[in-house]
Structures are given as C-alpha cells and as structure tokens.
C-alpha cells in the first residue's frame, strides 16, 4: 500500500511547496493521493474535504490526518500530519530568526506583492473543481453566492447560513425531489 516514509515525504512536499493555505493545497493533495498513488478514490476525497472543513483546526492538516489514518492508522496519521505541518513550522522559525534582516530587503516585499495574485488563483482553482464535483451548476450556484454575500455584506453569522441551508436541503430532498 504505502510506507510511512512515503506518506511523510508526500505530505512534506505538499506542505513545503504550497502557498496560500489549505485550499491552495487541494489540487496537489488530490493529484498525489487520488491520481498518482491511488490511496483514496475521488468520491472519498470529496468526503474528506467536507469533513476537514467542518472539523476544528487547520484544513490541510485535517486532510493529511484523515488520509494517513485511513492508510496506516494512528502511526500513518502521525506521519502525514507531521509531514504536512513541519515545512510551515520550519519556514516560520527561519523567518522569526532572521526577520529583522529580511524586512530590510526590498525585493522580498516585491516578491510577496507578486505572489498575492497567484495565491488567489491557487485558491480559486480548487473551489471551481470542488463545485463541479459537488454538482453545483448554474441552477443552484445562487446558494453559495447568496451565502457569501449574506456573510460578507450583511454580516450574518455563518451558523445561521449553515442551519438555513441544512433545513432548505432537507425540505428540498424530502418534499420537492420526490414529486
């Protein structure tokens, strides 16, 4: 199936070469875990994404933990979790150690300004892929758009959005889809 070192190095690579957080990691995680190594199926991947989003903690680490646990139990979860978290820890440690020197370099600031648009694209790409996998189409895309606008524009608590969409989904599935 997979060795502990392969699990660790796969998630270490994912953690080291991904800018923009957990959602930007999604395409790389999917490429390695689903397509390259066939550790889990596409449907399982989508389920893991949904559960990782709803669990407290860092999204990418949640994903790594779920995959590791499925493949090798607790030891596998430990390998993938450490592999995913260690690169960020080491980078932050290095930045903290040399921050005062790095901030004096003008090219560092310019580099971060240049990275911002790429990070937006890295987050947008998996969003559209997940929307397609979750069968979000033009007929129902108003739900996430309206939810985002309510949260952002009217400062509605996301808990109320979750409750409302859950109830709406129940009513739709129970009464409207069976007609």
PDB file of C-alpha atoms in Angstrom:
ATOM      1  CA  UNK A   1       0.000   0.000   0.000  1.00  0.00           C
ATOM      2  CA  UNK A   2       2.295   2.772   1.240  1.00  0.00           C
ATOM      3  CA  UNK A   3       5.224   3.127   3.600  1.00  0.00           C
ATOM      4  CA  UNK A   4       5.441   5.610   6.428  1.00  0.00           C
ATOM      5  CA  UNK A   5       8.356   7.401   4.780  1.00  0.00           C
ATOM      6  CA  UNK A   6       6.379   7.782   1.543  1.00  0.00           C
ATOM      7  CA  UNK A   7       3.425   9.192   3.466  1.00  0.00           C
ATOM      8  CA  UNK A   8       5.683  11.630   5.314  1.00  0.00           C
ATOM      9  CA  UNK A   9       7.627  12.782   2.245  1.00  0.00           C
ATOM     10  CA  UNK A  10       4.479  13.155   0.127  1.00  0.00           C
ATOM     11  CA  UNK A  11       2.821  15.434   2.667  1.00  0.00           C
ATOM     12  CA  UNK A  12       6.091  17.213   3.459  1.00  0.00           C
ATOM     13  CA  UNK A  13       6.371  18.100  -0.241  1.00  0.00           C
ATOM     14  CA  UNK A  14       2.757  19.254  -0.287  1.00  0.00           C
ATOM     15  CA  UNK A  15       3.313  21.402   2.796  1.00  0.00           C
ATOM     16  CA  UNK A  16       6.585  22.827   1.522  1.00  0.00           C
ATOM     17  CA  UNK A  17       5.553  23.816  -1.979  1.00  0.00           C
ATOM     18  CA  UNK A  18       2.106  25.224  -1.429  1.00  0.00           C
ATOM     19  CA  UNK A  19       1.458  28.916  -0.864  1.00  0.00           C
ATOM     20  CA  UNK A  20      -1.961  30.155   0.147  1.00  0.00           C
ATOM     21  CA  UNK A  21      -3.047  27.677   2.784  1.00  0.00           C
ATOM     22  CA  UNK A  22      -5.109  24.512   2.782  1.00  0.00           C
ATOM     23  CA  UNK A  23      -7.386  25.307  -0.141  1.00  0.00           C
ATOM     24  CA  UNK A  24      -4.416  26.034  -2.350  1.00  0.00           C
ATOM     25  CA  UNK A  25      -3.075  22.588  -1.378  1.00  0.00           C
ATOM     26  CA  UNK A  26      -6.191  20.782  -2.585  1.00  0.00           C
ATOM     27  CA  UNK A  27      -5.112  20.225  -6.199  1.00  0.00           C
ATOM     28  CA  UNK A  28      -1.704  18.939  -5.087  1.00  0.00           C
ATOM     29  CA  UNK A  29      -3.195  16.668  -2.437  1.00  0.00           C
ATOM     30  CA  UNK A  30      -5.708  15.342  -4.946  1.00  0.00           C
ATOM     31  CA  UNK A  31      -3.023  14.798  -7.592  1.00  0.00           C
ATOM     32  CA  UNK A  32      -0.828  12.769  -5.245  1.00  0.00           C
ATOM     33  CA  UNK A  33      -3.382  10.991  -3.081  1.00  0.00           C
ATOM     34  CA  UNK A  34      -6.058  10.233  -5.698  1.00  0.00           C
ATOM     35  CA  UNK A  35      -4.342  10.268  -9.086  1.00  0.00           C
ATOM     36  CA  UNK A  36      -0.701   9.323  -8.504  1.00  0.00           C
ATOM     37  CA  UNK A  37      -0.761   6.836  -5.615  1.00  0.00           C
ATOM     38  CA  UNK A  38      -4.470   5.859  -5.710  1.00  0.00           C
ATOM     39  CA  UNK A  39      -4.600   5.859  -1.922  1.00  0.00           C
ATOM     40  CA  UNK A  40      -8.222   7.006  -1.911  1.00  0.00           C
ATOM     41  CA  UNK A  41     -10.972   7.347  -4.520  1.00  0.00           C
ATOM     42  CA  UNK A  42     -12.230  10.680  -5.873  1.00  0.00           C
ATOM     43  CA  UNK A  43     -15.530  10.303  -4.002  1.00  0.00           C
ATOM     44  CA  UNK A  44     -13.680   9.682  -0.735  1.00  0.00           C
ATOM     45  CA  UNK A  45     -11.517  12.739  -1.404  1.00  0.00           C
ATOM     46  CA  UNK A  46     -14.605  14.936  -1.712  1.00  0.00           C
ATOM     47  CA  UNK A  47     -15.959  13.467   1.533  1.00  0.00           C
ATOM     48  CA  UNK A  48     -12.635  14.115   3.277  1.00  0.00           C
ATOM     49  CA  UNK A  49     -12.712  17.732   2.081  1.00  0.00           C
ATOM     50  CA  UNK A  50     -16.204  18.196   3.533  1.00  0.00           C
ATOM     51  CA  UNK A  51     -15.246  16.644   6.876  1.00  0.00           C
ATOM     52  CA  UNK A  52     -11.913  18.524   7.043  1.00  0.00           C
ATOM     53  CA  UNK A  53     -13.761  21.801   6.511  1.00  0.00           C
ATOM     54  CA  UNK A  54     -16.199  21.089   9.305  1.00  0.00           C
ATOM     55  CA  UNK A  55     -13.577  19.956  11.844  1.00  0.00           C
ATOM     56  CA  UNK A  56     -11.736  22.461  14.003  1.00  0.00           C
ATOM     57  CA  UNK A  57      -8.125  23.045  13.150  1.00  0.00           C
ATOM     58  CA  UNK A  58      -6.037  23.619  10.078  1.00  0.00           C
ATOM     59  CA  UNK A  59      -7.750  22.330   6.940  1.00  0.00           C
ATOM     60  CA  UNK A  60      -4.647  20.872   5.256  1.00  0.00           C
ATOM     61  CA  UNK A  61      -3.548  19.118   8.429  1.00  0.00           C
ATOM     62  CA  UNK A  62      -7.031  17.668   8.855  1.00  0.00           C
ATOM     63  CA  UNK A  63      -6.851  16.313   5.294  1.00  0.00           C
ATOM     64  CA  UNK A  64      -3.396  14.855   5.903  1.00  0.00           C
ATOM     65  CA  UNK A  65      -4.528  13.254   9.149  1.00  0.00           C
ATOM     66  CA  UNK A  66      -7.576  11.629   7.526  1.00  0.00           C
ATOM     67  CA  UNK A  67      -5.542  10.179   4.663  1.00  0.00           C
ATOM     68  CA  UNK A  68      -2.800   8.907   6.963  1.00  0.00           C
ATOM     69  CA  UNK A  69      -5.299   7.341   9.335  1.00  0.00           C
ATOM     70  CA  UNK A  70      -7.144   5.593   6.518  1.00  0.00           C
ATOM     71  CA  UNK A  71      -3.931   4.131   5.128  1.00  0.00           C
ATOM     72  CA  UNK A  72      -1.903   3.246   8.236  1.00  0.00           C
ATOM     73  CA  UNK A  73      -3.979   4.025  11.311  1.00  0.00           C
ATOM     74  CA  UNK A  74      -2.634   6.235  14.093  1.00  0.00           C
ATOM     75  CA  UNK A  75       1.006   5.966  13.009  1.00  0.00           C
ATOM     76  CA  UNK A  76       0.064   6.901   9.443  1.00  0.00           C
ATOM     77  CA  UNK A  77      -1.938   9.869  10.706  1.00  0.00           C
ATOM     78  CA  UNK A  78       1.070  10.995  12.730  1.00  0.00           C
ATOM     79  CA  UNK A  79       3.379  10.710   9.679  1.00  0.00           C
ATOM     80  CA  UNK A  80       1.098  12.658   7.351  1.00  0.00           C
ATOM     81  CA  UNK A  81       0.268  15.278   9.975  1.00  0.00           C
ATOM     82  CA  UNK A  82       3.936  15.917  10.784  1.00  0.00           C
ATOM     83  CA  UNK A  83       4.818  15.896   7.101  1.00  0.00           C
ATOM     84  CA  UNK A  84       2.160  18.497   6.358  1.00  0.00           C
ATOM     85  CA  UNK A  85       2.887  20.769   9.323  1.00  0.00           C
ATOM     86  CA  UNK A  86       6.679  20.607   9.537  1.00  0.00           C
ATOM     87  CA  UNK A  87       7.511  22.741   6.458  1.00  0.00           C
ATOM     88  CA  UNK A  88       5.376  25.644   7.686  1.00  0.00           C
ATOM     89  CA  UNK A  89       6.869  25.366  11.162  1.00  0.00           C
ATOM     90  CA  UNK A  90      10.431  25.407   9.782  1.00  0.00           C
ATOM     91  CA  UNK A  91       9.718  28.355   7.480  1.00  0.00           C
ATOM     92  CA  UNK A  92       8.111  30.389  10.269  1.00  0.00           C
ATOM     93  CA  UNK A  93      11.002  29.507  12.576  1.00  0.00           C
ATOM     94  CA  UNK A  94      13.530  30.710   9.987  1.00  0.00           C
ATOM     95  CA  UNK A  95      11.576  33.904   9.364  1.00  0.00           C
ATOM     96  CA  UNK A  96      11.355  34.593  13.095  1.00  0.00           C
ATOM     97  CA  UNK A  97      15.089  34.069  13.479  1.00  0.00           C
ATOM     98  CA  UNK A  98      16.029  36.390  10.619  1.00  0.00           C
ATOM     99  CA  UNK A  99      13.006  38.692  10.377  1.00  0.00           C
ATOM    100  CA  UNK A 100      14.799  41.932  11.060  1.00  0.00           C
ATOM    101  CA  UNK A 101      17.303  41.188   8.262  1.00  0.00           C
ATOM    102  CA  UNK A 102      14.715  40.003   5.766  1.00  0.00           C
ATOM    103  CA  UNK A 103      12.448  43.033   6.180  1.00  0.00           C
ATOM    104  CA  UNK A 104      15.267  45.297   5.006  1.00  0.00           C
ATOM    105  CA  UNK A 105      15.349  43.623   1.589  1.00  0.00           C
ATOM    106  CA  UNK A 106      13.099  45.473  -0.870  1.00  0.00           C
ATOM    107  CA  UNK A 107      12.953  42.527  -3.242  1.00  0.00           C
ATOM    108  CA  UNK A 108      11.282  40.409  -0.514  1.00  0.00           C
ATOM    109  CA  UNK A 109       8.401  42.873  -0.279  1.00  0.00           C
ATOM    110  CA  UNK A 110       8.137  42.960  -4.077  1.00  0.00           C
ATOM    111  CA  UNK A 111       8.145  39.178  -4.204  1.00  0.00           C
ATOM    112  CA  UNK A 112       5.231  38.948  -1.755  1.00  0.00           C
ATOM    113  CA  UNK A 113       3.275  41.551  -3.733  1.00  0.00           C
ATOM    114  CA  UNK A 114       3.793  39.427  -6.849  1.00  0.00           C
ATOM    115  CA  UNK A 115       2.714  36.229  -5.107  1.00  0.00           C
ATOM    116  CA  UNK A 116      -0.683  37.598  -3.991  1.00  0.00           C
ATOM    117  CA  UNK A 117      -2.493  37.208  -7.358  1.00  0.00           C
ATOM    118  CA  UNK A 118      -1.106  33.694  -7.747  1.00  0.00           C
ATOM    119  CA  UNK A 119      -2.394  32.761  -4.291  1.00  0.00           C
ATOM    120  CA  UNK A 120      -5.875  33.980  -5.252  1.00  0.00           C
ATOM    121  CA  UNK A 121      -5.750  31.777  -8.346  1.00  0.00           C
ATOM    122  CA  UNK A 122      -4.471  28.822  -6.312  1.00  0.00           C
ATOM    123  CA  UNK A 123      -7.475  29.158  -4.002  1.00  0.00           C
ATOM    124  CA  UNK A 124      -9.999  29.781  -6.806  1.00  0.00           C
ATOM    125  CA  UNK A 125      -8.997  26.771  -8.915  1.00  0.00           C
ATOM    126  CA  UNK A 126      -9.876  24.070  -6.357  1.00  0.00           C
ATOM    127  CA  UNK A 127     -13.054  25.962  -5.477  1.00  0.00           C
ATOM    128  CA  UNK A 128     -14.317  25.542  -9.037  1.00  0.00           C
ATOM    129  CA  UNK A 129     -13.161  21.920  -9.148  1.00  0.00           C
ATOM    130  CA  UNK A 130     -14.960  21.149  -5.894  1.00  0.00           C
ATOM    131  CA  UNK A 131     -18.071  22.955  -7.115  1.00  0.00           C
ATOM    132  CA  UNK A 132     -18.096  20.783 -10.215  1.00  0.00           C
ATOM    133  CA  UNK A 133     -17.564  17.612  -8.170  1.00  0.00           C
ATOM    134  CA  UNK A 134     -20.364  18.632  -5.789  1.00  0.00           C
ATOM    135  CA  UNK A 135     -22.672  19.128  -8.806  1.00  0.00           C
ATOM    136  CA  UNK A 136     -23.053  22.863  -8.299  1.00  0.00           C
ATOM    137  CA  UNK A 137     -24.460  24.165 -11.569  1.00  0.00           C
ATOM    138  CA  UNK A 138     -25.876  27.430 -12.858  1.00  0.00           C
ATOM    139  CA  UNK A 139     -29.283  26.432 -11.478  1.00  0.00           C
ATOM    140  CA  UNK A 140     -28.052  26.114  -7.895  1.00  0.00           C
ATOM    141  CA  UNK A 141     -24.915  28.292  -7.755  1.00  0.00           C
ATOM    142  CA  UNK A 142     -27.013  31.056  -6.220  1.00  0.00           C
ATOM    143  CA  UNK A 143     -26.850  29.241  -2.867  1.00  0.00           C
ATOM    144  CA  UNK A 144     -23.104  29.668  -2.184  1.00  0.00           C
ATOM    145  CA  UNK A 145     -23.128  33.125  -3.790  1.00  0.00           C
ATOM    146  CA  UNK A 146     -26.069  34.297  -1.657  1.00  0.00           C
ATOM    147  CA  UNK A 147     -24.476  32.734   1.433  1.00  0.00           C
ATOM    148  CA  UNK A 148     -21.177  34.529   0.826  1.00  0.00           C
ATOM    149  CA  UNK A 149     -22.945  37.844   0.207  1.00  0.00           C
ATOM    150  CA  UNK A 150     -25.043  37.483   3.381  1.00  0.00           C
ATOM    151  CA  UNK A 151     -21.952  36.751   5.453  1.00  0.00           C
ATOM    152  CA  UNK A 152     -19.808  39.440   3.862  1.00  0.00           C
ATOM    153  CA  UNK A 153     -22.320  42.175   3.109  1.00  0.00           C
ATOM    154  CA  UNK A 154     -24.872  41.860   5.902  1.00  0.00           C
ATOM    155  CA  UNK A 155     -22.581  40.243   8.496  1.00  0.00           C
ATOM    156  CA  UNK A 156     -24.955  37.324   9.013  1.00  0.00           C
ATOM    157  CA  UNK A 157     -23.445  34.728  11.330  1.00  0.00           C
ATOM    158  CA  UNK A 158     -22.282  31.691   9.271  1.00  0.00           C
ATOM    159  CA  UNK A 159     -24.011  29.378  11.766  1.00  0.00           C
ATOM    160  CA  UNK A 160     -27.404  30.741  10.632  1.00  0.00           C
ATOM    161  CA  UNK A 161     -26.411  30.205   6.998  1.00  0.00           C
ATOM    162  CA  UNK A 162     -25.476  26.585   7.746  1.00  0.00           C
ATOM    163  CA  UNK A 163     -28.738  25.984   9.602  1.00  0.00           C
ATOM    164  CA  UNK A 164     -30.823  27.613   6.855  1.00  0.00           C
ATOM    165  CA  UNK A 165     -29.142  25.710   4.033  1.00  0.00           C
ATOM    166  CA  UNK A 166     -29.392  22.463   6.001  1.00  0.00           C
ATOM    167  CA  UNK A 167     -33.119  22.983   6.510  1.00  0.00           C
ATOM    168  CA  UNK A 168     -33.521  24.030   2.890  1.00  0.00           C
ATOM    169  CA  UNK A 169     -31.705  20.904   1.720  1.00  0.00           C
ATOM    170  CA  UNK A 170     -33.880  18.751   3.944  1.00  0.00           C
ATOM    171  CA  UNK A 171     -37.098  20.318   2.624  1.00  0.00           C
ATOM    172  CA  UNK A 172     -35.853  20.054  -0.945  1.00  0.00           C
ATOM    173  CA  UNK A 173     -34.854  16.399  -0.555  1.00  0.00           C
ATOM    174  CA  UNK A 174     -37.946  15.381   1.420  1.00  0.00           C
ATOM    175  CA  UNK A 175     -40.700  17.212  -0.413  1.00  0.00           C
ATOM    176  CA  UNK A 176     -39.585  18.662  -3.718  1.00  0.00           C
ATOM    177  CA  UNK A 177     -37.318  15.962  -5.151  1.00  0.00           C
ATOM    178  CA  UNK A 178     -39.875  13.166  -4.585  1.00  0.00           C
ATOM    179  CA  UNK A 179     -42.559  14.836  -6.695  1.00  0.00           C
TER     180      UNK A 179
END
